[in-house]
mmCIF file of C-alpha atoms in Angstrom:
data_model
loop_
_atom_site.group_PDB
_atom_site.id
_atom_site.type_symbol
_atom_site.label_atom_id
_atom_site.label_comp_id
_atom_site.label_asym_id
_atom_site.label_seq_id
_atom_site.Cartn_x
_atom_site.Cartn_y
_atom_site.Cartn_z
ATOM 1 C CA MET A 29 114.158 83.181 88.727
ATOM 2 C CA LYS A 30 111.007 81.551 87.385
ATOM 3 C CA GLY A 31 111.059 78.995 84.613
ATOM 4 C CA LYS A 32 109.033 79.186 81.416
ATOM 5 C CA LYS A 33 106.200 77.017 82.766
ATOM 6 C CA GLU A 34 105.811 79.152 85.883
ATOM 7 C CA LEU A 35 105.829 82.402 83.892
ATOM 8 C CA LEU A 36 103.224 81.019 81.510
ATOM 9 C CA ALA A 37 101.035 79.986 84.448
ATOM 10 C CA ASP A 38 101.233 83.518 85.879
ATOM 11 C CA ILE A 39 100.332 85.072 82.524
ATOM 12 C CA LEU A 40 97.342 82.785 82.101
ATOM 13 C CA PHE A 41 96.010 83.555 85.557
ATOM 14 C CA ASN A 42 96.655 87.302 85.391
ATOM 15 C CA LEU A 43 94.981 87.680 81.992
ATOM 16 C CA ASN A 44 92.116 85.366 82.973
ATOM 17 C CA LEU A 45 92.830 83.248 79.915
ATOM 18 C CA VAL A 46 92.134 80.130 81.931
ATOM 19 C CA ASN A 47 88.456 80.741 81.098
ATOM 20 C CA LEU A 48 89.306 79.558 77.599
ATOM 21 C CA PHE A 49 89.865 76.145 79.165
ATOM 22 C CA LYS A 50 86.132 75.762 79.609
ATOM 23 C CA ARG A 51 85.365 76.779 76.010
ATOM 24 C CA LEU A 52 87.632 74.267 74.307
ATOM 25 C CA PRO A 53 85.972 71.371 72.416
ATOM 26 C CA LEU A 54 86.501 68.894 75.238
ATOM 27 C CA ARG A 55 83.393 66.744 75.103
ATOM 28 C CA ASN A 56 84.313 63.059 75.417
ATOM 29 C CA LYS A 57 87.904 64.083 76.123
ATOM 30 C CA LEU A 58 90.165 63.652 79.104
ATOM 31 C CA ILE A 59 92.933 66.110 79.991
ATOM 32 C CA VAL A 60 95.848 64.552 81.875
ATOM 33 C CA LEU A 61 98.020 67.002 83.820
ATOM 34 C CA ASN A 62 101.470 65.639 84.601
ATOM 35 C CA TYR A 63 103.750 66.897 87.357
ATOM 36 C CA HIS A 64 107.102 65.665 88.629
ATOM 37 C CA ARG A 65 108.354 67.836 91.473
ATOM 38 C CA VAL A 66 107.040 70.786 93.502
ATOM 39 C CA ARG A 67 109.354 73.435 94.974
ATOM 40 C CA PRO A 68 108.987 75.086 98.378
ATOM 41 C CA ASP A 69 107.726 78.688 98.378
ATOM 42 C CA ASP A 70 111.195 79.891 99.403
ATOM 43 C CA SER A 71 112.481 82.210 96.669
ATOM 44 C CA HIS A 72 116.048 81.259 97.630
ATOM 45 C CA PHE A 73 115.448 77.539 97.219
ATOM 46 C CA THR A 74 118.068 75.673 95.214
ATOM 47 C CA THR A 75 118.547 72.012 94.455
ATOM 48 C CA ALA A 76 121.709 70.002 93.960
ATOM 49 C CA PHE A 77 119.845 67.964 91.364
ATOM 50 C CA ASP A 78 117.937 68.598 88.121
ATOM 51 C CA ASP A 79 116.013 71.884 88.012
ATOM 52 C CA GLY A 80 114.067 70.728 84.965
ATOM 53 C CA VAL A 81 111.798 68.339 86.872
ATOM 54 C CA TYR A 82 110.490 71.096 89.166
ATOM 55 C CA THR A 83 107.247 72.249 87.587
ATOM 56 C CA LEU A 84 106.202 74.985 90.030
ATOM 57 C CA ASN A 85 106.185 75.987 93.700
ATOM 58 C CA VAL A 86 103.644 75.060 96.364
ATOM 59 C CA ASP A 87 101.663 78.306 96.107
ATOM 60 C CA GLU A 88 101.344 78.006 92.344
ATOM 61 C CA PHE A 89 100.395 74.349 92.651
ATOM 62 C CA ALA A 90 97.689 75.230 95.193
ATOM 63 C CA ARG A 91 96.307 77.920 92.877
ATOM 64 C CA GLN A 92 96.095 75.444 90.026
ATOM 65 C CA ILE A 93 94.418 72.778 92.146
ATOM 66 C CA LYS A 94 91.917 75.279 93.551
ATOM 67 C CA TRP A 95 91.016 76.458 90.038
ATOM 68 C CA LEU A 96 90.706 72.892 88.731
ATOM 69 C CA LYS A 97 88.545 71.948 91.719
ATOM 70 C CA HIS A 98 86.032 74.687 90.863
ATOM 71 C CA ASN A 99 86.119 74.510 87.071
ATOM 72 C CA THR A 100 86.674 70.888 86.070
ATOM 73 C CA LEU A 101 85.706 67.371 87.084
ATOM 74 C CA ILE A 102 88.851 65.782 88.526
ATOM 75 C CA LEU A 103 88.659 61.997 88.181
ATOM 76 C CA SER A 104 90.153 59.420 90.485
ATOM 77 C CA GLU A 105 91.715 56.214 89.188
ATOM 78 C CA ARG A 106 88.525 54.270 89.944
ATOM 79 C CA GLU A 107 86.348 56.858 88.215
ATOM 80 C CA LEU A 108 88.579 56.731 85.153
ATOM 81 C CA ILE A 109 88.337 52.941 84.974
ATOM 82 C CA ASP A 110 84.557 53.163 85.307
ATOM 83 C CA CYS A 111 84.460 55.602 82.366
ATOM 84 C CA TYR A 112 86.496 53.346 80.088
ATOM 85 C CA ARG A 113 84.337 50.947 78.105
ATOM 86 C CA ASP A 114 85.319 48.911 75.049
ATOM 87 C CA GLY A 115 88.408 51.026 74.483
ATOM 88 C CA ILE A 116 86.468 54.300 74.543
ATOM 89 C CA PHE A 117 86.459 57.007 77.194
ATOM 90 C CA ILE A 118 82.853 57.810 78.069
ATOM 91 C CA PRO A 119 82.875 60.751 80.486
ATOM 92 C CA PRO A 120 80.355 61.299 83.268
ATOM 93 C CA LYS A 121 77.302 63.385 82.403
ATOM 94 C CA THR A 122 78.737 66.825 83.056
ATOM 95 C CA SER A 123 79.483 69.967 81.082
ATOM 96 C CA ALA A 124 82.801 70.425 82.902
ATOM 97 C CA PRO A 125 86.028 69.183 81.293
ATOM 98 C CA CYS A 126 87.340 65.939 82.783
ATOM 99 C CA VAL A 127 90.838 66.082 84.238
ATOM 100 C CA MET A 128 93.307 63.693 85.827
ATOM 101 C CA ILE A 129 96.245 64.843 87.954
ATOM 102 C CA THR A 130 99.356 62.676 87.826
ATOM 103 C CA PHE A 131 102.868 62.687 89.259
ATOM 104 C CA ASP A 132 105.780 60.810 87.743
ATOM 105 C CA ASP A 133 108.781 59.062 89.326
ATOM 106 C CA GLY A 134 108.311 59.239 93.110
ATOM 107 C CA TYR A 135 110.100 62.233 94.565
ATOM 108 C CA ARG A 136 109.766 63.003 98.286
ATOM 109 C CA ASP A 137 108.179 66.438 97.732
ATOM 110 C CA ASN A 138 105.145 64.681 96.249
ATOM 111 C CA TYR A 139 104.431 63.667 99.849
ATOM 112 C CA THR A 140 105.770 66.643 101.809
ATOM 113 C CA LEU A 141 104.526 69.469 99.557
ATOM 114 C CA ALA A 142 101.975 68.304 96.965
ATOM 115 C CA TYR A 143 100.039 65.791 99.072
ATOM 116 C CA PRO A 144 98.942 68.318 101.757
ATOM 117 C CA VAL A 145 97.480 70.545 99.010
ATOM 118 C CA LEU A 146 95.644 67.654 97.374
ATOM 119 C CA LYS A 147 94.338 66.513 100.756
ATOM 120 C CA TYR A 148 93.169 70.027 101.695
ATOM 121 C CA TYR A 149 91.165 70.416 98.485
ATOM 122 C CA GLU A 150 90.075 66.757 98.554
ATOM 123 C CA VAL A 151 91.417 66.209 95.058
ATOM 124 C CA PRO A 152 92.533 62.781 93.778
ATOM 125 C CA ALA A 153 95.809 62.204 91.979
ATOM 126 C CA ILE A 154 97.718 59.254 90.564
ATOM 127 C CA LEU A 155 101.403 58.678 91.279
ATOM 128 C CA PHE A 156 103.320 56.674 88.697
ATOM 129 C CA VAL A 157 106.110 55.504 90.979
ATOM 130 C CA ALA A 158 109.432 54.267 89.631
ATOM 131 C CA THR A 159 109.685 51.240 91.912
ATOM 132 C CA ARG A 160 113.371 50.693 91.206
ATOM 133 C CA MET A 161 114.158 54.222 92.392
ATOM 134 C CA VAL A 162 112.199 53.675 95.610
ATOM 135 C CA ASN A 163 113.772 50.267 96.258
ATOM 136 C CA THR A 164 117.388 51.175 95.473
ATOM 137 C CA ARG A 165 117.155 54.709 96.976
ATOM 138 C CA GLN A 166 119.005 56.051 93.938
ATOM 139 C CA VAL A 167 117.921 59.165 92.052
ATOM 140 C CA PRO A 168 117.506 58.957 88.245
ATOM 141 C CA TRP A 169 120.388 59.552 85.880
ATOM 142 C CA TRP A 170 119.174 63.022 84.899
ATOM 143 C CA ASP A 171 119.549 64.100 88.513
ATOM 144 C CA VAL A 172 123.041 62.612 88.748
ATOM 145 C CA ILE A 173 124.122 64.451 85.595
ATOM 146 C CA ALA A 174 122.880 67.738 87.048
ATOM 147 C CA TYR A 175 124.490 66.991 90.431
ATOM 148 C CA LEU A 176 127.937 66.298 88.973
ATOM 149 C CA THR A 177 127.884 69.269 86.602
ATOM 150 C CA LYS A 178 126.603 71.744 89.184
ATOM 151 C CA ARG A 179 129.286 70.775 91.699
ATOM 152 C CA CYS A 180 132.127 70.959 89.200
ATOM 153 C CA SER A 181 134.573 73.723 90.167
ATOM 154 C CA LYS A 182 136.713 73.479 87.038
ATOM 155 C CA PRO A 183 136.502 76.246 84.382
ATOM 156 C CA PHE A 184 135.829 73.594 81.740
ATOM 157 C CA ILE A 185 135.793 69.821 81.337
ATOM 158 C CA ASN A 186 136.952 67.541 78.554
ATOM 159 C CA PHE A 187 134.572 64.726 77.774
ATOM 160 C CA HIS A 188 135.245 62.207 75.025
ATOM 161 C CA GLY A 189 137.338 64.711 73.072
ATOM 162 C CA ARG A 190 134.914 67.616 73.458
ATOM 163 C CA GLN A 191 135.368 70.634 75.727
ATOM 164 C CA PHE A 192 132.507 72.003 77.811
ATOM 165 C CA PRO A 193 132.732 75.351 79.616
ATOM 166 C CA MET A 194 131.486 75.225 83.177
ATOM 167 C CA GLY A 195 130.972 78.648 84.781
ATOM 168 C CA ASP A 196 127.715 80.227 83.603
ATOM 169 C CA GLN A 197 127.242 77.606 80.884
ATOM 170 C CA LYS A 198 126.644 74.597 83.106
ATOM 171 C CA LYS A 199 122.981 74.488 82.117
ATOM 172 C CA GLU A 200 123.928 73.906 78.472
ATOM 173 C CA ALA A 201 126.281 71.103 79.494
ATOM 174 C CA ILE A 202 123.567 69.460 81.621
ATOM 175 C CA THR A 203 121.137 69.593 78.703
ATOM 176 C CA PHE A 204 123.736 68.091 76.345
ATOM 177 C CA PHE A 205 124.515 65.121 78.593
ATOM 178 C CA GLN A 206 120.847 64.486 79.363
ATOM 179 C CA LEU A 207 120.001 64.442 75.651
ATOM 180 C CA MET A 208 122.964 62.175 75.037
ATOM 181 C CA MET A 209 121.632 59.724 77.597
ATOM 182 C CA LYS A 210 118.165 59.835 76.016
ATOM 183 C CA LYS A 211 119.126 59.540 72.366
ATOM 184 C CA GLU A 212 122.203 57.337 72.162
ATOM 185 C CA GLN A 213 122.291 53.575 72.497
ATOM 186 C CA TYR A 214 122.964 52.071 75.888
ATOM 187 C CA GLY A 215 126.316 50.759 74.717
ATOM 188 C CA HIS A 216 127.472 54.354 74.230
ATOM 189 C CA THR A 217 126.103 55.714 77.507
ATOM 190 C CA LYS A 218 126.407 52.925 80.108
ATOM 191 C CA TYR A 219 129.572 54.536 81.515
ATOM 192 C CA LEU A 220 128.460 58.141 81.058
ATOM 193 C CA LEU A 221 127.879 58.831 84.760
ATOM 194 C CA PRO A 222 131.218 57.519 86.088
ATOM 195 C CA ASP A 223 133.033 59.132 83.130
ATOM 196 C CA LEU A 224 131.323 62.463 83.842
ATOM 197 C CA SER A 225 132.204 62.079 87.521
ATOM 198 C CA ASP A 226 135.869 61.710 86.557
ATOM 199 C CA ALA A 227 135.750 64.613 84.107
ATOM 200 C CA CYS A 228 134.123 66.931 86.666
ATOM 201 C CA GLU A 229 136.328 65.606 89.489
ATOM 202 C CA VAL A 230 133.166 65.246 91.577
ATOM 203 C CA THR A 231 132.185 62.045 93.368
ATOM 204 C CA LEU A 232 128.780 60.533 92.691
ATOM 205 C CA PRO A 233 126.118 61.589 95.245
ATOM 206 C CA ASP A 234 126.275 59.482 98.383
ATOM 207 C CA SER A 235 123.375 57.373 99.553
ATOM 208 C CA ASP A 236 122.196 59.798 102.265
ATOM 209 C CA VAL A 237 121.947 62.677 99.808
ATOM 210 C CA GLN A 238 119.948 60.577 97.344
ATOM 211 C CA ASP A 239 117.703 58.983 99.970
ATOM 212 C CA LYS A 240 116.286 62.371 101.028
ATOM 213 C CA GLU A 241 114.957 62.994 97.520
ATOM 214 C CA ILE A 242 112.902 59.804 97.207
ATOM 215 C CA LEU A 243 109.534 58.670 98.543
ATOM 216 C CA THR A 244 109.450 55.775 100.986
ATOM 217 C CA TRP A 245 107.009 52.892 100.719
ATOM 218 C CA GLU A 246 105.455 54.026 104.000
ATOM 219 C CA GLU A 247 104.711 57.459 102.526
ATOM 220 C CA ILE A 248 103.335 55.896 99.364
ATOM 221 C CA ARG A 249 101.062 53.596 101.372
ATOM 222 C CA GLU A 250 99.791 56.506 103.471
ATOM 223 C CA MET A 251 98.868 58.502 100.376
ATOM 224 C CA ALA A 252 97.215 55.470 98.774
ATOM 225 C CA GLN A 253 95.136 54.724 101.868
ATOM 226 C CA LYS A 254 94.059 58.247 102.800
ATOM 227 C CA HIS A 255 93.749 59.931 99.414
#
């Protein structure tokens, strides 16, 4: 089933509303498009980790990149720096909106799925890599929360005096724990992952499972050199 972002993208393309993009008051402006993960085109694809960081599938990503290639000016990092003078963005002399494509964190599918599309259309992108994730080969906490909750086979869990139904309501539990990690002080959440592991009676993901989700430095260097 498609998420809200994917459904919105389909509506915009089918109704041709993307043409409004070119009519917006975008002179002297820069639009930054941020992605995290890209899914395979397999309709049966599932992930053991967080579904929320998957923006769209490869086909949808390719459609977006193709449209951006023909309707906007996509800037590279160097071009952006060249346009930045005295704290002001001064765009190139063009009537097309200026766009930057970025990816956060450093997931493996940035290399295996997104990079071939970017290379095919000769489109630049910037990856903001979480170096600690790449070095330690450990997925972020939001992925661990999703992993533990998804694999829980209990009908409900008790966590710090509160009961959470599992079953069909796992998504609500994942959202709750992720918001808890974001909003509460570190002193209240530093043991959240091991405590959730105990409550779910699910072991933390092993190193091999996590390693497959994360870019390697070799892949990062290849993209930096050839893109």
